[in-house]
Coordinates of C-alpha atoms and ligand atoms in Angstrom, one line a residue:
X81 CA 20.7 40.4 -28.5
X82 CA 23.8 41.6 -26.8
X83 CA 26.7 39.4 -26.1
X84 CA 26.0 40.0 -22.4
X85 CA 22.5 38.6 -22.6
X86 CA 23.7 35.5 -24.4
X87 CA 26.0 34.8 -21.5
X88 CA 23.2 35.1 -19.0
X89 CA 21.1 32.7 -21.0
X90 CA 23.9 30.2 -21.3
X91 CA 24.6 30.5 -17.6
X92 CA 20.9 29.8 -16.8
X93 CA 20.9 26.7 -18.9
X94 CA 23.8 25.4 -17.1
X95 CA 22.5 26.2 -13.5
X96 CA 22.0 23.4 -11.1
X97 CA 18.2 23.1 -10.6
X98 CA 18.5 24.3 -6.9
X99 CA 20.8 27.2 -7.8
X100 CA 18.5 28.5 -10.5
X101 CA 16.9 31.9 -10.1
X102 CA 13.4 30.3 -10.4
X103 CA 13.9 28.4 -7.2
X104 CA 15.0 31.2 -5.1
X105 CA 11.5 32.5 -4.6
X106 CA 8.5 30.9 -3.0
X107 CA 6.0 29.4 -5.6
X108 CA 2.5 30.7 -6.0
X109 CA 0.1 28.6 -3.8
X110 CA -3.4 30.0 -4.4
X111 CA -3.2 32.4 -7.1
X112 CA -2.9 31.5 -10.8
X113 CA 0.8 32.0 -11.9
X114 CA 1.5 34.7 -14.3
X115 CA 4.6 33.4 -16.0
X116 CA 6.1 30.2 -17.4
X117 CA 8.8 28.3 -15.7
X118 CA 11.5 25.9 -16.7
X119 CA 10.0 22.4 -16.6
X120 CA 13.0 21.1 -14.6
X121 CA 12.4 23.7 -11.9
X122 CA 8.6 23.2 -11.8
X123 CA 9.0 19.5 -11.6
X124 CA 11.6 19.7 -8.7
X125 CA 9.2 21.9 -6.7
X126 CA 6.3 19.6 -7.2
X127 CA 8.2 16.4 -6.7
X128 CA 9.8 17.7 -3.5
X129 CA 6.5 18.8 -2.1
X130 CA 5.2 15.2 -2.5
X131 CA 7.9 13.9 -0.1
X132 CA 5.8 15.4 2.7
X133 CA 3.0 13.0 1.9
X134 CA 4.5 10.2 3.8
X135 CA 5.7 6.9 2.4
X136 CA 2.8 5.0 0.9
X137 CA 4.5 1.6 1.5
X138 CA 4.4 2.4 5.2
X139 CA 0.8 3.4 5.1
X140 CA -0.8 0.4 6.7
X141 CA -4.2 2.2 6.7
X142 CA -4.9 1.8 3.1
X143 CA -6.4 -1.2 1.3
X144 CA -5.1 0.1 -2.0
X145 CA -2.1 -1.1 -3.7
X146 CA 1.2 0.7 -3.2
X147 CA 3.6 -1.5 -5.0
X148 CA 3.5 -2.6 -8.7
X149 CA 5.8 -4.6 -11.0
X150 CA 7.9 -2.5 -13.4
X151 CA 5.8 -3.9 -16.3
X152 CA 2.7 -2.3 -14.7
X153 CA 4.5 1.1 -14.7
X154 CA 5.4 0.6 -18.3
X155 CA 1.8 -0.3 -19.3
X156 CA 0.5 2.7 -17.4
X157 CA 2.8 5.0 -19.4
X158 CA 1.7 3.3 -22.7
X159 CA -1.9 4.0 -21.8
X160 CA -1.7 7.6 -20.8
X161 CA -3.8 8.5 -23.8
X162 CA -6.4 5.7 -23.5
X163 CA -9.9 7.0 -22.7
X164 CA -12.0 4.2 -21.4
X165 CA -15.2 5.8 -22.8
X166 CA -13.9 5.9 -26.4
X167 CA -14.7 2.4 -27.1
X168 CA -14.8 2.9 -30.8
X169 CA -11.5 4.7 -31.0
X170 CA -9.8 2.2 -28.7
X171 CA -11.6 -1.0 -29.5
X172 CA -8.9 -3.2 -28.1
X173 CA -9.0 -1.5 -24.7
X174 CA -12.7 -2.0 -24.7
X175 CA -12.2 -5.6 -25.7
X176 CA -9.7 -6.0 -22.7
X177 CA -12.3 -4.5 -20.3
X178 CA -14.9 -7.0 -21.6
X179 CA -12.6 -9.9 -21.1
X180 CA -11.8 -8.8 -17.6
X181 CA -15.6 -8.8 -16.9
X182 CA -15.9 -12.3 -18.2
X183 CA -12.9 -13.5 -16.3
X184 CA -14.3 -12.1 -13.1
X185 CA -17.7 -13.6 -13.8
X186 CA -16.0 -16.9 -14.2
X187 CA -13.9 -16.5 -11.0
X188 CA -17.1 -15.7 -9.1
X189 CA -18.9 -18.7 -10.5
X190 CA -21.5 -17.0 -12.6
X191 CA -23.9 -19.5 -14.2
X192 CA -24.6 -17.2 -17.1
X193 CA -20.8 -17.5 -18.0
X194 CA -20.1 -15.8 -21.4
X195 CA -23.3 -13.8 -21.2
X196 CA -22.6 -12.0 -17.9
X197 CA -22.9 -8.3 -17.9
X198 CA -20.8 -5.9 -16.1
X199 CA -18.2 -3.1 -16.5
X200 CA -15.2 -1.4 -15.0
X201 CA -15.7 1.7 -12.8
X202 CA -13.4 4.2 -11.0
X203 CA -13.5 2.0 -7.9
X204 CA -15.9 0.1 -5.7
X205 CA -17.8 3.2 -4.7
X206 CA -19.0 3.8 -8.3
X207 CA -19.6 0.1 -8.6
X208 CA -21.7 0.1 -5.4
X209 CA -23.8 3.0 -6.8
X210 CA -24.6 1.0 -9.9
X211 CA -25.3 -2.2 -8.0
X212 CA -27.6 -0.2 -5.6
X213 CA -29.4 1.5 -8.4
X214 CA -30.0 -1.7 -10.2
X215 CA -31.6 -3.2 -7.0
X216 CA -33.7 0.0 -6.5
X217 CA -35.0 -0.1 -10.2
X218 CA -35.8 -3.8 -9.9
X219 CA -37.8 -3.3 -6.7
X220 CA -39.6 -0.3 -8.2
X221 CA -40.6 -2.3 -11.3
X222 CA -41.9 -5.1 -9.1
X223 CA -43.9 -2.7 -6.8
X224 CA -45.4 -0.8 -9.8
X225 CA -46.5 -4.0 -11.4
X226 CA -48.3 -4.8 -8.1
X227 CA -49.8 -1.3 -7.9
X228 CA -47.9 -0.5 -4.8
X229 CA -46.2 2.7 -3.7
X230 CA -42.4 3.2 -4.2
X231 CA -41.7 6.2 -2.0
X232 CA -40.0 4.4 0.9
X233 CA -37.2 2.2 -0.3
X234 CA -34.8 0.9 2.3
X235 CA -31.5 -1.0 2.2
X236 CA -30.3 -3.4 4.9
X237 CA -26.6 -3.7 5.6
X238 CA -24.0 -4.5 8.3
X239 CA -21.4 -2.0 9.2
X240 CA -20.7 -0.6 5.8
X241 CA -18.1 1.5 4.0
X242 CA -19.0 5.2 3.5
X243 CA -20.0 4.6 -0.2
X244 CA -23.2 2.9 0.9
X245 CA -24.1 5.9 3.1
X246 CA -23.5 8.0 0.1
X247 CA -25.6 5.7 -2.1
X248 CA -28.5 5.9 0.4
X249 CA -28.3 9.7 0.8
X250 CA -27.8 10.5 -2.8
X251 CA -30.7 8.4 -3.9
X252 CA -33.0 9.0 -1.0
X253 CA -33.0 5.5 0.5
X254 CA -33.4 4.6 4.1
X255 CA -30.2 2.9 5.2
X256 CA -31.0 0.3 7.8
X257 CA -27.4 -0.4 9.0
X258 CA -27.2 -3.1 11.7
X259 CA -25.5 -1.5 14.6
X260 CA -22.5 -3.2 16.2
X261 CA -22.7 -4.9 19.6
X262 CA -20.0 -5.9 22.0
X263 CA -20.2 -9.5 20.9
X264 CA -21.3 -9.0 17.3
X265 CA -19.4 -6.7 14.9
X266 CA -20.9 -8.2 11.7
X267 CA -24.3 -8.7 10.3
X268 CA -26.2 -12.0 11.3
X269 CA -29.1 -13.6 9.6
X270 CA -31.4 -12.7 12.6
X271 CA -30.5 -9.1 12.5
X272 CA -31.0 -8.9 8.8
X273 CA -34.4 -10.5 9.0
X274 CA -35.5 -8.1 11.7
X275 CA -35.0 -5.2 9.2
X276 CA -36.4 -6.6 5.9
X277 CA -39.9 -5.6 4.7
X278 CA -41.8 -5.1 1.5
X279 CA -39.8 -1.8 1.0
X280 CA -36.4 -3.5 1.1
X281 CA -34.5 -3.1 -2.2
X282 CA -31.8 -5.4 -1.1
X283 CA -29.4 -6.7 1.5
X284 CA -25.7 -5.9 1.1
X285 CA -23.2 -8.1 3.1
X286 CA -19.5 -7.0 3.0
X287 CA -16.7 -9.5 2.3
X288 CA -14.0 -7.7 4.3
X289 CA -15.7 -5.2 6.6
X290 CA -13.8 -1.9 6.7
X291 CA -13.7 -1.7 10.5
X292 CA -12.6 -5.2 11.6
X293 CA -11.5 -6.7 8.2
X294 CA -13.9 -9.7 8.6
X295 CA -16.1 -11.5 6.1
X296 CA -19.9 -11.3 6.7
X297 CA -21.8 -14.5 6.5
X298 CA -23.2 -14.2 3.0
X299 CA -24.5 -17.8 2.7
X300 CA -26.2 -17.9 6.0
X301 CA -28.0 -14.6 5.3
X302 CA -29.0 -15.9 1.9
X303 CA -30.5 -19.0 3.5
X304 CA -32.4 -16.9 6.1
X305 CA -33.8 -14.9 3.2
X306 CA -34.8 -18.1 1.4
X307 CA -36.8 -19.0 4.5
X308 CA -38.4 -15.6 4.6
X309 CA -39.5 -15.9 1.0
X310 CA -40.9 -19.4 1.7
X311 CA -42.9 -18.0 4.7
X312 CA -44.0 -14.6 3.5
X313 CA -43.4 -14.5 -0.3
X314 CA -40.9 -11.6 0.1
X315 CA -38.1 -12.0 -2.4
X316 CA -35.2 -9.9 -1.3
X317 CA -32.1 -9.6 -3.5
X318 CA -28.5 -9.5 -2.4
X319 CA -25.5 -7.5 -3.6
X320 CA -22.2 -8.4 -2.2
X321 CA -19.7 -5.7 -1.5
X322 CA -16.6 -7.6 -2.3
X323 CA -14.3 -4.5 -2.5
X324 CA -11.5 -6.5 -0.8
X325 CA -12.8 -10.1 -0.5
X326 CA -13.8 -10.4 -4.2
X327 CA -10.1 -10.7 -5.1
X328 CA -9.1 -12.7 -2.0
X329 CA -11.7 -15.4 -1.3
X330 CA -11.6 -17.0 -4.7
X331 CA -7.8 -17.7 -4.3
X332 CA -7.4 -18.2 -0.6
X333 CA -10.8 -19.6 0.5
X334 CA -12.2 -21.3 -2.6
X335 CA -14.7 -23.4 -0.6
X336 CA -16.2 -20.3 1.0
X337 CA -19.6 -19.8 -0.7
X338 CA -20.3 -16.1 -1.0
X339 CA -20.6 -15.5 -4.8
X340 CA -22.8 -16.4 -7.7
X341 CA -23.0 -20.0 -6.4
X342 CA -25.7 -18.5 -4.2
X343 CA -28.7 -17.7 -6.5
X344 CA -29.9 -14.8 -4.4
X345 CA -26.7 -12.9 -5.1
X346 CA -27.5 -10.8 -8.1
X347 CA -24.5 -8.6 -8.3
X348 CA -20.9 -8.2 -6.9
X349 CA -18.6 -5.2 -6.8
X350 CA -14.8 -5.2 -6.2
X351 CA -11.9 -2.9 -6.2
X352 CA -9.2 -3.7 -8.8
X353 CA -6.9 -1.3 -7.0
X354 CA -7.1 -3.2 -3.7
X355 CA -6.4 -6.9 -3.8
X356 CA -6.9 -7.0 -7.6
X357 CA -3.3 -5.5 -7.5
X358 CA -4.0 -2.8 -10.2
X359 CA -2.9 0.8 -9.9
X360 CA -5.4 3.2 -8.3
X361 CA -8.6 4.0 -10.3
X362 CA -10.3 0.8 -11.2
X363 CA -13.3 -1.1 -9.7
X364 CA -15.7 -3.7 -11.2
X365 CA -19.2 -4.7 -11.0
X366 CA -20.7 -7.9 -12.5
X367 CA -24.4 -8.8 -12.6
X368 CA -25.4 -12.4 -12.3
X369 CA -27.5 -12.4 -15.4
X370 CA -28.1 -9.7 -18.1
X371 CA -31.7 -9.6 -16.8
X372 CA -30.5 -8.3 -13.4
X373 CA -29.3 -5.1 -14.9
X374 CA -32.4 -3.0 -15.7
X375 CA -32.3 -1.6 -19.3
X376 CA -32.7 2.1 -18.0
X377 CA -29.2 2.0 -16.5
X378 CA -27.7 1.3 -19.9
X379 CA -27.0 4.3 -22.2
X380 CA -26.2 3.9 -25.8
X381 CA -23.9 6.6 -27.3
X382 CA -23.3 7.1 -31.0
X383 CA -21.3 10.3 -31.1
X384 CA -17.9 8.6 -30.7
X385 CA -18.6 6.5 -33.8
X386 CA -20.4 3.1 -33.6
X387 CA -23.2 2.6 -31.1
X388 CA -21.7 1.9 -27.8
X389 CA -23.1 0.6 -24.5
X390 CA -22.2 2.8 -21.6
X391 CA -22.9 2.0 -18.0
X392 CA -21.5 4.1 -15.2
X393 CA -21.5 7.6 -13.6
X394 CA -18.4 8.9 -15.3
X395 CA -17.8 9.7 -18.9
X396 CA -14.0 10.1 -19.6
X397 CA -11.9 7.8 -17.5
X398 CA -8.3 6.5 -17.9
X399 CA -7.9 3.1 -19.4
X400 CA -4.4 2.2 -18.1
X401 CA -5.8 0.6 -14.8
X402 CA -8.1 -1.6 -16.8
X403 CA -5.2 -2.7 -19.1
X404 CA -3.1 -3.5 -16.0
X405 CA -5.9 -5.4 -14.5
X406 CA -5.8 -7.7 -17.6
X407 CA -2.1 -7.8 -17.4
X408 CA -2.3 -9.1 -13.8
X409 CA -4.8 -11.7 -14.7
X410 CA -2.5 -13.1 -17.4
X411 CA 0.6 -12.6 -15.4
X412 CA -0.6 -14.1 -12.2
X413 CA -3.5 -16.4 -12.9
X414 CA -5.2 -18.1 -9.8
X415 CA -1.9 -19.5 -8.7
X416 CA 0.0 -16.2 -8.7
X417 CA -2.8 -14.3 -6.8
X418 CA -3.0 -17.1 -4.2
X419 CA 0.8 -17.0 -3.5
X420 CA 0.9 -13.2 -3.2
X421 CA -2.2 -13.0 -0.9
X422 CA -1.1 -16.1 1.2
X423 CA 2.2 -14.4 1.9
X424 CA 0.3 -11.4 3.2
X425 CA -2.0 -13.5 5.3
X426 CA 1.0 -15.2 6.8
X427 CA 2.6 -11.9 7.7
X428 CA -0.7 -10.6 9.1
X429 CA -0.9 -13.6 11.4
X430 CA 2.7 -13.3 12.5
X431 CA 2.1 -9.6 13.4
X432 CA -1.1 -10.5 15.2
X433 CA 0.7 -13.2 17.3
X434 CA 3.3 -10.5 18.3
X435 CA 0.8 -8.0 19.2
X436 CA -1.0 -10.5 21.3
X437 CA 2.2 -11.5 23.1
X438 CA 2.6 -7.9 24.2
X439 CA -0.2 -8.6 26.6
X440 CA -1.9 -5.2 26.6
X441 CA -4.2 -5.8 23.6
X442 CA -7.1 -8.1 22.5
X443 CA -6.8 -9.1 18.9
X444 CA -10.3 -8.9 17.3
X445 CA -9.3 -10.3 14.0
X446 CA -5.9 -12.1 13.3
X447 CA -5.7 -12.5 9.6
X448 CA -7.3 -15.9 9.4
X449 CA -7.6 -16.8 5.6
X450 CA -11.2 -17.9 5.5
X451 CA -12.6 -15.4 7.9
X452 CA -11.4 -12.1 6.4
X453 CA -8.7 -10.2 4.5
X454 CA -5.0 -10.1 5.2
X455 CA -5.1 -7.6 8.0
X456 CA -5.4 -7.6 11.7
X457 CA -7.3 -5.5 14.2
X458 CA -7.0 -5.0 18.0
X459 CA -8.3 -3.1 20.9
X460 CA -7.0 -2.5 24.4
X461 CA -7.7 -5.3 26.8
X462 CA -10.9 -4.7 28.8
X463 CA -10.1 -2.9 32.1
X464 CA -6.5 -2.2 31.4
X465 CA -5.0 1.4 31.2
X466 CA -1.4 1.2 30.1
X467 CA -1.1 5.0 30.4
X468 CA -1.5 5.7 26.7
X469 CA -4.2 5.3 24.1
X470 CA -4.2 3.7 20.7
X471 CA -4.2 7.2 19.4
X472 CA -1.1 8.0 21.2
X473 CA 0.5 4.7 19.8
X474 CA -0.6 5.7 16.3
X475 CA 1.0 9.1 16.7
X476 CA 4.2 7.7 18.1
X477 CA 4.6 5.2 15.3
X478 CA 4.4 8.1 12.8
X479 CA 7.9 9.2 14.1
X480 CA 9.2 6.2 12.2
X481 CA 7.0 6.8 9.2
X482 CA 4.4 4.1 10.0
X483 CA 0.7 4.9 9.5
X484 CA -1.2 2.6 11.7
X485 CA -4.7 4.0 12.1
X486 CA -6.6 4.1 15.4
X487 CA -10.2 4.9 15.0
X488 CA -13.5 4.4 16.7
X489 CA -16.1 1.9 15.6
X490 CA -19.5 2.8 14.3
X491 CA -22.7 2.7 16.4
X492 CA -23.2 1.3 19.0
X493 CA -19.6 0.7 19.7
X494 CA -18.5 4.3 18.9
X495 CA -16.8 4.6 22.3
X496 CA -14.5 1.7 21.5
X497 CA -11.2 2.6 19.7
X498 CA -9.5 -0.1 17.7
X499 CA -6.3 -0.2 15.7
X500 CA -5.8 -1.9 12.3
X501 CA -3.0 -3.0 10.0
X502 CA -3.5 -3.8 6.4
X503 CA -1.0 -6.3 4.9
X504 CA -0.7 -5.8 1.2
X505 CA 1.5 -6.9 -1.6
X506 CA 5.0 -5.6 -0.7
X507 CA 4.5 -5.6 3.1
X508 CA 7.0 -8.4 3.6
X509 CA 7.6 -10.5 6.7
X510 CA 10.8 -8.5 7.3
X511 CA 9.0 -5.2 7.2
X512 CA 6.4 -6.7 9.6
X513 CA 9.2 -7.6 12.0
X514 CA 10.5 -4.1 11.9
X515 CA 7.1 -2.7 12.5
X516 CA 6.6 -5.0 15.6
X517 CA 10.0 -3.8 17.0
X518 CA 8.9 -0.2 16.5
X519 CA 5.6 -0.9 18.4
X520 CA 7.4 -2.4 21.3
X521 CA 9.9 0.5 21.3
X522 CA 6.9 3.0 21.3
X523 CA 5.4 1.3 24.3
X524 CA 8.8 1.4 26.2
X525 CA 9.0 5.1 25.3
X526 CA 5.6 5.6 27.0
X527 CA 6.8 3.8 30.1
X528 CA 9.8 6.2 30.4
X529 CA 7.8 9.3 29.3
X530 CA 4.3 8.9 30.6
X531 CA 1.6 10.6 28.4
X532 CA 0.2 13.6 30.2
X533 CA -2.7 14.3 28.1
X534 CA -3.7 11.2 26.1
X535 CA -5.0 11.6 22.6
X536 CA -8.7 10.8 21.9
X537 CA -10.7 10.3 18.8
X538 CA -11.1 14.0 18.5
X539 CA -7.4 14.7 18.2
X540 CA -6.6 11.9 15.8
X541 CA -6.7 12.6 12.1
X542 CA -9.4 10.6 10.3
X543 CA -8.6 7.4 8.5
X544 CA -11.6 6.4 6.4
X545 CA -11.1 3.8 3.8
Ligands
PLP862 C1 -12.6 0.3 -0.2 C2 -14.0 -0.1 0.0 C3 -15.1 0.5 -0.7 C4 -14.8 1.7 -1.6 O1 -14.0 1.3 -2.7 P1 -13.2 2.3 -3.6 O2 -12.5 1.4 -4.6 O3 -12.2 2.9 -2.7 O4 -14.1 3.3 -4.2 C5 -16.3 0.1 -0.5 N1 -16.6 -0.9 0.3 C6 -15.6 -1.6 1.0 C7 -16.0 -2.8 1.9 C8 -14.3 -1.2 0.9 O5 -13.3 -1.8 1.6

């Protein structure tokens, strides 16, 4: 190597990242790169591109956690190599998962206590698939035993999250989703009964409906189904989609009966990464009793050493989120979860009052602790046209980094736009105050600069959570 080359190499090593040769060219975007690159340079390019994603803390559309304690970051780092499926290799991670299932069963008042069966999943969507499949299998077994056909299963729900649409489509089940009505945005016992028949595999109420954030009346629906059974013999099971509410109601509305206190509730799913306060990538499902999980859904695998029970759609899956879930349980307990969530409810109610005072909007849900999740949701006042749409407002707020989604409701209110704010761990009162000031400023802006061509649902980017 010539002396001259050595100089060049030394010079390159000392280069400031942004002065390096590597970064003077545009990076490959869609073709596989030919050559290697200095990790510092590649890292800078990737990290910088992520800046354009928007600031997750200001993303008030998502239900998922965007702030975590430093200890959670450290545990995630320690768990980089933990594969949830390798239960024999990482028996302690598997043990931690099992403890979480028991703690959740306890939190949700499972009578089977220590015998309850359940597992972690990638999120509520996978958990919902498992809960749905268990109901379908159970229904099929009953029908077969009675010599009846099993070709027309249906599922009765209120306005559900997209995961239930997926479940119905992937598994060929007729989804009987109760349409919304101007005065009724949730399922009611009567509307449920109208749709149940001998082909109904189950009824799924949601604790924290995606569109309005409210709780559906689980107990009232269960009582209606009890009456149906007394009158007709039809025994329809319930699964509760507690994606958000499963980690809220036990702490903030402990008297609300929605869980295993109701015998008809056979399984519950929740998202650990929502109000369970874990990092992205964990959900849970718990069955009331081991008998409620049909044997066919359990796989026994022996090629990892040992004979291990495996329930779930995935094979390999990261273990860090599960470990952090356990950390949160130990760290916070019921008391800690209650304090964090109550602070969020308070902030949600404060923002709701402020939005109401502006005078242009009707608050549909104001963050009331026993009626829904820490969030708020509003629409334009009937018959008012302030000269801008909720989509315009959402767009304007983006100039300050806020992501406050405007979207249309499902059938039959699909021509009614609403706007929603999720208040999560880390959205403080102070941040809420700044947001309200920006909302008011945006409205003043529209007064001075009238919108020529108001945005509609078609122009708005989708927010589907
Ligand atoms: C978020 C959500 C889901 C989907 O959960 P993931 O954890 O994102 O898979 C399902 N149902 C409801 C009610 C939700 O809020």
